[in-house]
Coordinates of C-alpha atoms in Angstrom, one line a residue:
M1 CA 0.0 0.0 0.0
R2 CA 2.9 2.4 0.9
N3 CA 4.6 1.8 -2.5
F4 CA 1.2 2.3 -4.2
L5 CA 0.9 5.7 -2.5
L6 CA 4.4 6.7 -3.3
G7 CA 3.7 5.8 -6.9
L8 CA 0.6 8.0 -7.0
I9 CA 2.6 10.9 -5.5
L10 CA 5.4 10.5 -8.1
V11 CA 2.9 10.3 -11.0
R12 CA 1.2 13.5 -9.7
V13 CA 4.6 15.4 -9.6
L14 CA 5.5 14.2 -13.1
V15 CA 2.1 15.1 -14.5
S16 CA 2.1 18.5 -13.0
V17 CA 5.5 19.3 -14.5
E18 CA 4.5 18.0 -17.9
G19 CA 1.5 20.1 -18.1
L20 CA 3.5 23.3 -17.7
G21 CA 5.1 25.3 -20.4
V22 CA 7.6 28.2 -20.4
N23 CA 8.3 31.1 -22.8
W24 CA 11.9 31.4 -23.8
G25 CA 12.8 34.7 -25.3
T26 CA 16.3 35.5 -26.5
Q27 CA 16.6 39.3 -26.5
A28 CA 19.7 39.3 -24.5
T29 CA 23.1 40.7 -25.0
H30 CA 24.7 37.4 -23.8
K31 CA 22.7 34.3 -24.6
L32 CA 23.1 30.9 -23.1
P33 CA 23.8 28.2 -25.7
P34 CA 20.5 26.6 -26.9
K35 CA 21.7 23.1 -25.9
T36 CA 22.4 24.5 -22.3
V37 CA 18.8 25.8 -22.1
V38 CA 17.3 22.6 -23.5
Q39 CA 19.1 20.6 -20.9
M40 CA 17.8 23.1 -18.2
L41 CA 14.3 22.4 -19.4
K42 CA 14.9 18.5 -19.2
D43 CA 16.6 18.8 -15.8
N44 CA 13.4 20.5 -14.5
K45 CA 11.1 18.2 -16.4
I46 CA 9.6 21.1 -18.4
T47 CA 8.2 19.5 -21.6
K48 CA 6.7 22.5 -23.3
V49 CA 8.3 25.6 -24.6
K50 CA 7.0 28.7 -26.5
L51 CA 9.4 30.6 -28.7
F52 CA 9.2 34.1 -30.3
D53 CA 10.7 33.2 -33.6
S54 CA 11.8 30.1 -35.6
D55 CA 15.6 30.5 -35.3
H56 CA 17.1 27.3 -36.7
G57 CA 20.0 27.2 -34.2
T58 CA 17.4 27.3 -31.4
L59 CA 15.1 24.7 -33.0
G60 CA 17.9 22.3 -33.8
A61 CA 18.7 22.0 -30.1
F62 CA 15.3 20.5 -29.5
A63 CA 15.8 17.6 -31.8
G64 CA 15.3 14.4 -30.1
S65 CA 14.3 16.1 -26.7
N66 CA 10.6 15.3 -26.9
I67 CA 9.9 18.8 -25.7
E68 CA 6.8 20.3 -27.4
V69 CA 7.7 23.5 -29.2
M70 CA 5.6 26.5 -30.2
V71 CA 7.4 28.4 -32.9
A72 CA 6.5 32.0 -33.9
I73 CA 6.1 34.3 -36.8
P74 CA 6.9 37.9 -35.5
N75 CA 4.5 40.7 -36.3
D76 CA 6.8 42.2 -38.8
Q77 CA 6.5 39.0 -41.0
L78 CA 2.6 38.9 -41.0
A79 CA 2.4 40.9 -44.2
A80 CA 4.6 38.5 -46.0
M81 CA 2.5 35.6 -44.8
N82 CA -0.5 37.2 -46.7
D83 CA 1.1 35.6 -49.8
Y84 CA 0.1 31.9 -49.7
S85 CA 3.2 30.8 -51.7
R86 CA 5.4 32.6 -49.0
A87 CA 3.4 30.9 -46.2
K88 CA 4.0 27.5 -47.9
S89 CA 7.7 28.3 -48.1
W90 CA 7.8 29.3 -44.5
V91 CA 6.2 26.1 -43.4
K92 CA 8.5 24.0 -45.5
K93 CA 11.6 25.8 -44.2
N94 CA 10.7 26.1 -40.5
I95 CA 8.3 23.2 -39.9
T96 CA 8.6 20.4 -42.4
R97 CA 12.4 20.3 -42.3
F98 CA 12.3 19.6 -38.5
H99 CA 9.4 17.1 -38.7
F100 CA 10.9 13.7 -38.7
D101 CA 11.5 10.8 -36.3
G102 CA 14.0 12.1 -33.7
G103 CA 13.4 15.7 -34.9
V104 CA 11.7 18.5 -33.2
S105 CA 8.2 18.1 -31.7
I106 CA 6.6 21.3 -33.1
K107 CA 3.0 21.4 -31.9
Y108 CA 2.0 25.0 -32.6
V109 CA 2.8 28.1 -34.7
A110 CA 2.2 31.4 -33.1
V111 CA 1.0 33.8 -35.9
G112 CA 2.1 37.2 -34.6
N113 CA 2.3 38.3 -31.0
E114 CA -0.6 40.4 -29.5
P115 CA -1.2 42.0 -32.9
F116 CA -4.4 43.7 -31.9
L117 CA -3.0 45.8 -29.0
S118 CA -4.7 49.2 -28.9
S119 CA -1.3 50.8 -28.9
Y120 CA -0.7 49.4 -32.4
N121 CA -3.4 51.7 -33.8
G122 CA -4.7 49.0 -36.1
S123 CA -1.4 48.3 -37.9
F124 CA -2.0 44.5 -38.1
L125 CA -5.8 44.3 -38.2
N126 CA -6.0 43.6 -41.9
I127 CA -3.1 41.2 -42.3
T128 CA -3.3 38.8 -39.2
L129 CA -6.3 36.6 -40.1
P130 CA -5.1 36.1 -43.8
A131 CA -1.7 35.1 -42.3
L132 CA -3.3 32.7 -39.8
K133 CA -5.3 31.2 -42.7
N134 CA -2.4 30.8 -45.0
I135 CA -0.2 29.2 -42.4
Q136 CA -2.8 26.7 -41.3
N137 CA -3.7 25.9 -44.8
A138 CA 0.0 25.4 -45.7
L139 CA 0.3 23.1 -42.7
N140 CA -2.7 21.2 -43.9
A141 CA -1.3 20.9 -47.5
A142 CA 2.0 19.6 -46.1
G143 CA 0.1 16.8 -44.3
L144 CA 0.9 18.3 -40.8
G145 CA -2.4 20.0 -40.1
S146 CA -3.7 17.3 -37.7
T147 CA -0.6 17.7 -35.4
V148 CA 0.5 21.2 -35.8
K149 CA -1.9 24.0 -35.2
A150 CA -1.7 27.7 -35.9
T151 CA -2.9 30.2 -33.2
I152 CA -2.6 33.9 -32.4
P153 CA -1.3 34.8 -29.0
Q154 CA -3.6 37.7 -28.0
N155 CA -3.3 40.3 -25.2
A156 CA -6.2 40.3 -22.9
D157 CA -7.2 43.8 -24.1
V158 CA -9.1 42.1 -27.1
Y159 CA -11.9 41.5 -24.6
Q160 CA -13.5 43.5 -21.9
S161 CA -16.5 44.1 -19.7
P162 CA -18.5 47.3 -19.8
S163 CA -17.5 49.9 -17.2
D164 CA -21.0 49.9 -15.7
N165 CA -21.0 46.0 -15.3
N166 CA -17.3 45.1 -14.9
V167 CA -17.7 41.4 -14.1
P168 CA -16.6 38.3 -16.0
S169 CA -20.1 37.3 -17.1
A170 CA -20.4 40.5 -19.1
G171 CA -17.2 39.9 -21.1
R172 CA -17.3 40.7 -24.8
F173 CA -14.8 41.1 -27.5
R174 CA -13.7 44.7 -28.0
S175 CA -16.3 46.5 -30.1
D176 CA -13.7 47.7 -32.7
I177 CA -12.6 44.2 -33.5
S178 CA -15.6 42.1 -32.6
D179 CA -16.3 41.0 -36.1
L180 CA -12.7 40.2 -36.8
M181 CA -12.3 38.2 -33.6
T182 CA -15.4 36.3 -34.4
Q183 CA -13.9 35.2 -37.8
I184 CA -10.7 34.3 -36.1
V185 CA -12.5 32.2 -33.5
Q186 CA -14.5 30.4 -36.2
F187 CA -11.4 29.5 -38.1
L188 CA -9.6 28.3 -35.0
A189 CA -12.6 26.1 -34.1
Q190 CA -12.8 24.7 -37.7
N191 CA -9.2 23.5 -37.4
N192 CA -9.3 22.4 -33.7
A193 CA -6.8 25.0 -32.8
P194 CA -6.7 26.8 -29.4
F195 CA -7.4 30.4 -28.5
T196 CA -4.2 31.7 -26.9
V197 CA -4.3 34.6 -24.4
N198 CA -1.7 36.4 -22.3
I199 CA -2.8 37.3 -18.8
Y200 CA -0.9 39.5 -16.4
P201 CA -2.1 40.0 -12.9
F202 CA 1.1 42.0 -12.3
L203 CA 0.0 44.8 -14.7
S204 CA -3.3 45.1 -12.8
L205 CA -1.3 46.0 -9.6
C206 CA 1.5 48.1 -11.0
G207 CA -0.8 50.0 -13.4
N208 CA -3.4 51.0 -11.0
D209 CA -2.7 52.6 -7.6
N210 CA -6.3 51.7 -6.5
F211 CA -6.1 48.1 -7.4
P212 CA -6.6 45.8 -4.3
I213 CA -3.2 44.1 -3.9
D214 CA -4.5 40.8 -2.6
Y215 CA -6.7 40.4 -5.8
A216 CA -3.5 40.1 -7.9
F217 CA -2.6 36.9 -5.9
F218 CA -4.3 33.7 -5.1
D219 CA -4.3 33.6 -1.2
G220 CA -7.6 35.6 -0.7
G221 CA -8.3 39.0 0.8
H222 CA -10.5 40.4 -1.8
D223 CA -13.6 39.1 -3.4
V224 CA -15.7 40.1 -6.5
V225 CA -19.2 38.4 -6.7
D226 CA -20.7 37.8 -10.2
N227 CA -24.1 36.2 -10.4
G228 CA -23.5 34.1 -7.3
I229 CA -19.9 33.2 -8.4
T230 CA -17.2 34.6 -6.1
Y231 CA -13.9 35.5 -7.7
T232 CA -10.9 35.8 -5.3
N233 CA -8.2 36.7 -7.9
V234 CA -7.8 38.6 -11.1
F235 CA -6.5 35.6 -13.1
D236 CA -9.7 33.7 -12.7
A237 CA -11.8 36.8 -13.4
N238 CA -9.8 37.6 -16.5
F239 CA -9.9 34.1 -17.9
D240 CA -13.6 33.8 -17.4
T241 CA -14.2 37.2 -19.1
L242 CA -12.7 35.6 -22.2
V243 CA -14.9 32.5 -21.7
S244 CA -17.9 34.8 -21.5
A245 CA -16.8 36.6 -24.7
L246 CA -16.5 33.2 -26.5
N247 CA -19.9 32.1 -25.2
A248 CA -21.4 35.3 -26.5
I249 CA -20.5 34.4 -30.1
G250 CA -21.4 30.7 -29.7
Y251 CA -17.9 29.2 -29.2
G252 CA -17.9 28.7 -25.4
N253 CA -16.2 25.3 -25.6
L254 CA -13.2 26.4 -27.7
A255 CA -9.9 25.3 -26.1
I256 CA -8.0 28.2 -24.4
F257 CA -4.3 28.3 -23.7
V258 CA -2.7 30.8 -21.4
G259 CA 0.3 31.8 -23.6
E260 CA 2.0 34.0 -21.0
V261 CA 1.6 34.5 -17.2
G262 CA 4.2 35.4 -14.6
W263 CA 5.6 38.0 -12.3
P264 CA 8.8 40.1 -12.8
T265 CA 11.4 40.5 -10.1
D266 CA 12.9 43.9 -10.7
G267 CA 12.3 47.2 -12.6
D268 CA 9.2 48.4 -10.6
I269 CA 8.2 48.8 -7.0
S270 CA 5.7 45.9 -7.4
A271 CA 8.3 43.7 -9.2
N272 CA 10.3 41.9 -6.6
M273 CA 11.2 38.5 -5.3
N274 CA 8.7 38.4 -2.5
Y275 CA 5.8 39.1 -4.8
A276 CA 7.0 36.7 -7.4
I277 CA 7.2 33.9 -4.8
R278 CA 3.8 34.8 -3.5
F279 CA 2.4 34.7 -7.0
Y280 CA 3.9 31.4 -8.1
N281 CA 3.2 29.8 -4.7
G282 CA -0.5 30.5 -5.5
L283 CA -0.5 29.7 -9.2
L284 CA 1.3 26.4 -9.3
P285 CA -0.8 24.5 -6.8
R286 CA -3.9 25.6 -8.7
L287 CA -2.5 24.3 -12.0
V288 CA -1.5 21.0 -10.4
S289 CA -5.0 20.6 -8.9
N290 CA -6.7 21.1 -12.3
K291 CA -9.1 23.2 -10.6
G292 CA -9.4 25.6 -13.5
T293 CA -11.7 28.7 -13.1
P294 CA -15.4 29.0 -12.1
L295 CA -16.5 28.8 -15.8
R296 CA -13.8 26.3 -16.9
P297 CA -13.3 24.0 -13.9
T298 CA -10.8 21.8 -15.6
Y299 CA -7.1 21.6 -16.7
I300 CA -5.7 24.8 -18.2
E301 CA -2.6 24.7 -20.4
V302 CA -0.2 27.4 -19.2
Y303 CA 3.1 28.8 -20.3
L304 CA 5.0 30.8 -17.7
F305 CA 6.5 34.0 -18.7
A306 CA 9.4 33.8 -18.7
L307 CA 12.2 31.4 -18.6
I308 CA 15.3 33.7 -18.5
D309 CA 15.8 37.4 -18.0
E310 CA 16.4 39.4 -21.2
D311 CA 18.6 42.5 -20.8
A312 CA 18.1 43.9 -24.4
K313 CA 14.3 44.0 -24.4
S314 CA 12.6 47.2 -25.0
V315 CA 11.5 48.9 -21.8
Q316 CA 8.8 50.9 -23.5
P317 CA 6.1 49.0 -21.5
G318 CA 8.2 49.5 -18.3
N319 CA 11.6 48.7 -16.8
F320 CA 10.3 45.4 -15.5
E321 CA 10.2 44.0 -19.1
R322 CA 13.8 42.8 -18.7
H323 CA 13.2 40.9 -15.4
W324 CA 10.4 38.3 -16.1
G325 CA 12.6 35.3 -15.9
I326 CA 12.3 32.6 -13.2
F327 CA 16.0 32.1 -14.0
R328 CA 18.6 34.9 -14.0
Y329 CA 20.5 35.9 -17.1
D330 CA 23.0 33.1 -16.5
G331 CA 20.4 30.3 -16.0
Q332 CA 20.6 30.2 -12.2
P333 CA 17.3 30.1 -10.3
K334 CA 16.2 33.3 -8.6
F335 CA 14.0 32.0 -5.8
P336 CA 12.5 28.7 -4.5
M337 CA 10.0 27.4 -7.0
D338 CA 8.4 24.0 -6.6
L339 CA 6.9 22.9 -9.9
S340 CA 5.2 20.0 -8.2
G341 CA 2.8 22.6 -6.6
N342 CA 3.6 21.4 -3.1
N343 CA 5.5 24.6 -2.1
N344 CA 8.2 22.6 -0.5
G345 CA 10.8 25.4 -0.9
L346 CA 12.7 23.6 -3.6
Y347 CA 14.8 25.4 -6.1
L348 CA 14.9 24.7 -9.9
V349 CA 17.9 23.1 -11.4
G350 CA 20.1 25.8 -12.9
A351 CA 22.1 25.8 -16.0
K352 CA 25.2 23.7 -15.9
D353 CA 28.8 24.4 -17.0
V354 CA 28.2 28.1 -17.4
A355 CA 31.4 30.0 -18.2
Y356 CA 31.8 33.5 -16.8
H357 CA 34.3 36.4 -17.5
A358 CA 37.0 37.1 -15.0
K359 CA 36.1 38.2 -11.4
Q360 CA 36.7 41.8 -12.0
W361 CA 34.3 44.9 -11.9
C362 CA 34.4 48.5 -13.2
M363 CA 33.7 51.2 -10.7
L364 CA 33.8 55.0 -10.3
N365 CA 37.3 56.5 -9.9
T366 CA 36.9 58.5 -6.8
K367 CA 40.3 60.2 -7.5
A368 CA 39.2 61.9 -10.7
N369 CA 39.9 65.6 -10.8
D370 CA 37.0 67.0 -12.7
Y371 CA 33.4 65.6 -12.6
T372 CA 31.7 68.0 -14.9
K373 CA 31.3 65.3 -17.7
L374 CA 30.4 62.5 -15.3
G375 CA 26.7 62.7 -16.2
D376 CA 27.5 62.3 -19.9
N377 CA 29.5 59.2 -19.2
I378 CA 26.7 57.6 -17.0
N379 CA 24.2 58.4 -19.8
Y380 CA 26.4 56.7 -22.3
A381 CA 26.9 53.6 -20.2
C382 CA 23.1 53.2 -19.5
T383 CA 22.2 53.9 -23.1
F384 CA 24.1 50.8 -24.2
A385 CA 23.6 48.5 -21.2
D386 CA 20.9 47.7 -18.8
C387 CA 20.6 50.0 -15.9
T388 CA 16.9 49.3 -15.0
P389 CA 17.8 47.9 -11.6
L390 CA 18.6 51.5 -10.7
G391 CA 15.0 52.5 -11.3
Y392 CA 12.6 53.8 -8.7
G393 CA 11.6 51.0 -6.4
S394 CA 14.1 48.5 -8.0
S395 CA 16.7 46.3 -6.4
C396 CA 19.6 48.9 -6.7
N397 CA 17.5 52.0 -6.1
G398 CA 19.1 52.5 -2.7
L399 CA 22.6 53.1 -3.9
D400 CA 24.3 56.4 -3.2
D401 CA 25.6 58.4 -6.0
I402 CA 29.0 56.6 -6.2
G403 CA 27.1 53.4 -6.3
N404 CA 24.8 54.6 -9.1
A405 CA 27.9 55.6 -11.2
S406 CA 29.7 52.4 -10.4
Y407 CA 26.7 50.3 -11.3
A408 CA 26.3 52.0 -14.7
F409 CA 30.1 51.7 -15.5
N410 CA 30.2 48.0 -14.5
V411 CA 27.1 46.9 -16.4
Y412 CA 28.5 48.5 -19.5
F413 CA 31.9 46.9 -19.0
Q414 CA 30.4 43.5 -18.6
T415 CA 28.1 44.0 -21.6
Q416 CA 31.2 44.8 -23.6
N417 CA 32.7 41.5 -22.6
Q418 CA 35.1 43.2 -20.1
N419 CA 37.0 44.9 -22.9
I420 CA 39.5 47.0 -20.9
E421 CA 38.8 50.0 -23.0
A422 CA 35.2 49.8 -21.8
C423 CA 36.3 50.7 -18.3
D424 CA 37.7 54.1 -18.8
F425 CA 34.9 56.7 -19.4
Q426 CA 37.3 59.6 -19.8
G427 CA 39.1 58.6 -16.6
F428 CA 36.0 58.4 -14.4
A429 CA 36.3 54.6 -14.1
V430 CA 38.8 52.1 -12.7
L431 CA 39.0 48.3 -12.4
T432 CA 38.7 46.5 -9.2
T433 CA 38.9 42.8 -8.2
D434 CA 36.8 43.5 -5.1
N435 CA 33.1 42.5 -5.5
I436 CA 31.3 45.9 -5.2
S437 CA 27.8 44.5 -4.9
Q438 CA 25.8 46.0 -2.1
G439 CA 22.9 44.3 -0.2
N440 CA 20.3 43.2 -2.7
C441 CA 22.0 45.0 -5.5
N442 CA 24.1 42.6 -7.5
F443 CA 26.9 43.9 -9.7
T444 CA 27.0 41.1 -12.2
I445 CA 29.7 39.4 -14.0
Q446 CA 28.6 38.5 -17.5
I447 CA 28.7 35.0 -18.9
A448 CA 31.3 34.2 -21.5
T449 CA 29.8 32.5 -24.6
T450 CA 30.9 32.1 -28.1
G451 CA 27.8 34.1 -29.1
S452 CA 28.5 37.0 -26.7
S453 CA 28.3 40.4 -28.4
P454 CA 27.3 44.0 -27.4
P455 CA 23.6 44.7 -27.9
R456 CA 22.2 45.8 -31.1
Y457 CA 19.3 48.2 -30.9
N458 CA 16.5 48.4 -33.5
D459 CA 14.5 51.4 -34.3
H460 CA 12.2 51.0 -31.4
S461 CA 14.6 50.3 -28.6
Y462 CA 14.8 52.9 -25.9
S463 CA 17.0 53.0 -22.9
A464 CA 15.2 53.0 -19.5
P465 CA 14.6 56.2 -17.8
I466 CA 16.6 55.9 -14.6
Y467 CA 15.1 57.2 -11.5
I468 CA 17.3 58.5 -8.7
T469 CA 15.4 59.1 -5.5
K470 CA 15.9 61.9 -2.9
K471 CA 13.6 61.5 0.1
T472 CA 11.8 58.8 -2.0
R473 CA 10.8 61.3 -4.7
P474 CA 11.5 59.9 -8.2
T475 CA 13.2 62.2 -10.7
I476 CA 14.2 61.3 -14.2
L477 CA 17.9 61.5 -14.6
Y478 CA 18.3 60.8 -18.3
Y479 CA 16.6 59.3 -21.4
F480 CA 18.0 58.5 -24.7
D481 CA 16.0 57.9 -28.0
I482 CA 17.9 55.5 -30.2
Q483 CA 15.5 56.0 -33.2
N484 CA 16.1 59.7 -33.4
L485 CA 19.6 59.8 -31.9
S486 CA 18.7 62.5 -29.5
W487 CA 19.1 62.5 -25.8
Y488 CA 19.0 64.7 -22.8
H489 CA 22.2 66.8 -22.9
S490 CA 24.2 67.1 -19.7
E491 CA 26.1 70.4 -19.8
V492 CA 28.1 71.0 -16.5
L493 CA 25.3 71.9 -14.0
E494 CA 22.1 71.3 -16.1
I495 CA 20.5 68.4 -17.8
Q496 CA 18.0 69.6 -20.4
R497 CA 15.4 67.2 -21.7
Q498 CA 14.4 67.5 -25.3
E499 CA 10.9 66.7 -26.6
L500 CA 10.8 63.3 -28.3
P501 CA 8.6 62.9 -31.3
P502 CA 6.4 59.8 -31.4
P503 CA 7.6 56.7 -33.3
T504 CA 6.7 56.6 -37.0
S505 CA 5.7 53.0 -36.8
P506 CA 4.2 50.8 -34.1
A507 CA 5.7 51.0 -30.7
P508 CA 7.3 47.9 -29.0
T509 CA 5.0 45.2 -27.7
S510 CA 3.2 46.4 -24.5
R511 CA 1.1 44.2 -22.3
R512 CA -1.5 46.7 -21.3
G513 CA -5.1 47.7 -21.7
Q514 CA -7.4 46.0 -19.3
S515 CA -9.6 47.4 -16.5
Q516 CA -10.5 46.6 -12.8
L517 CA -11.1 42.9 -13.3
L518 CA -8.5 42.8 -16.1
P519 CA -5.0 44.2 -16.0
S520 CA -5.1 48.0 -16.0
P521 CA -3.2 50.2 -18.4
R522 CA 0.5 50.6 -17.5
R523 CA 1.7 54.1 -16.7
S524 CA 3.8 54.8 -19.7
T525 CA 7.5 55.8 -19.5
W526 CA 7.0 57.5 -22.9
P527 CA 6.5 60.0 -24.3
V528 CA 8.1 62.6 -22.1
T529 CA 7.5 66.3 -22.0
A530 CA 10.1 69.0 -22.2
S531 CA 11.5 70.0 -18.8
S532 CA 14.8 70.2 -17.1
I533 CA 16.4 69.1 -13.9
T534 CA 19.4 70.5 -12.2
S535 CA 22.5 68.4 -11.6
Q536 CA 24.7 69.6 -8.8
I537 CA 28.2 68.5 -8.0
Y538 CA 28.8 67.8 -4.4
H539 CA 32.4 67.8 -3.1
T540 CA 33.6 65.7 -0.2
K541 CA 37.1 65.0 1.1
S542 CA 37.3 61.6 -0.6
S543 CA 35.3 62.0 -3.8
H544 CA 33.0 64.1 -5.9
Y545 CA 29.7 62.7 -7.3
A546 CA 26.6 63.8 -9.2
S547 CA 23.2 63.9 -7.7
V548 CA 19.9 65.5 -8.7
D549 CA 17.7 68.0 -7.0

């Protein structure tokens, strides 16, 4: 009897892990080798992964792994997929060539990513459904349609409840895209493909100062009653709002996948380890129990967002965008996370045989003679490296001015693969072999991989606005616009912010646009208005450093 019970426990653990997927994005300056990541997934018994492209180097690493893969067609390729011949070519190149015994177990094709976001101003409205149809039809023609399904990962802003009846049962598709969404749902149903939605309770909390904090988690403290059904968390309410929207058009039984759900650990006052632990300690047991939601009390396929931090992602939605990983940039686990759902305080298995650069850091030279150009050099460092941990409410927000400068110089130095010339900054920086990390603020040493390279920014990449606090009051220190090659100029004692024109094409992906029961709109870090802040140089016996007033 004892062995039988132990067997049941083991089966339950394995089933819980196999039912969980993760998102693996690769917008990082230093990427772990694909084979290393695949081994991480296997070591943690994660058997499903969602990608954001169809990179062959990445896909090849999954050959023979038996890990189910969702490949993706980025939004900027949707127009090309409106040509059926090009869709057929894409399927042949990226699906068929990997479909063989011992190959890659590709199960889904994500056609675009949140293409109907309100912030895209309709840029993809007319090309997404034709692309979906062409890809699925090409899969069917290739004899793969019964095993590989095309779907569209949607942001939860495609459905909503009216402001005067903001409950899940009143959920409907957004009025401006209702007809289009109905056509998409009909096509998905015809091909037995799932509706994929991204749900972010975190955005409800960080985007709305009046949002009840307990409602973002799963351990109670706030209830919403809807026709006799009590909702204790925004995840269930959001999911069931979609179920109601599907019911309203006659497709209430369509399969639903949660393509992204997670909690970031830095870059915002609500993005921290404690909240992430609380969130996952509530989410995972629910998934293991197959409890589902009030309107779908059954198993839900879920992909956690995300696997690894990405230090080169756009921060237009918020500084937290680079910190969604359950693993750090180097593949090491951030916090206890028990995928069995038993909350036993276990840690995930980290990446193995990771190579790092030498144990050396770049820091502010406190013996420099003239600090009038220090601000320019900090700006430069944070324009081409990730300074988001310095942001208001973030892990390194408590550093003094020397620490702020040192963090900026070090993260740039590491991003540049510890090139000795990258730790100079006109004489403001020096090397040290002493670990200059402070408290919760980790001054990282980058990984050394054959693919390591400084970041490349596209037309829509913006450096994060860095917030330095004085008496807890946030003040923007700098901002750089890569697209227009203009930034706030630091001239001795004054930093003048220039007005930034809006982008000429769609902004980077933003997970926003849902109300009380749904995630609320994120407070934007862009655009900014023209203003100025004064930078003063303080002199002490040992050093000079810049601060803001």
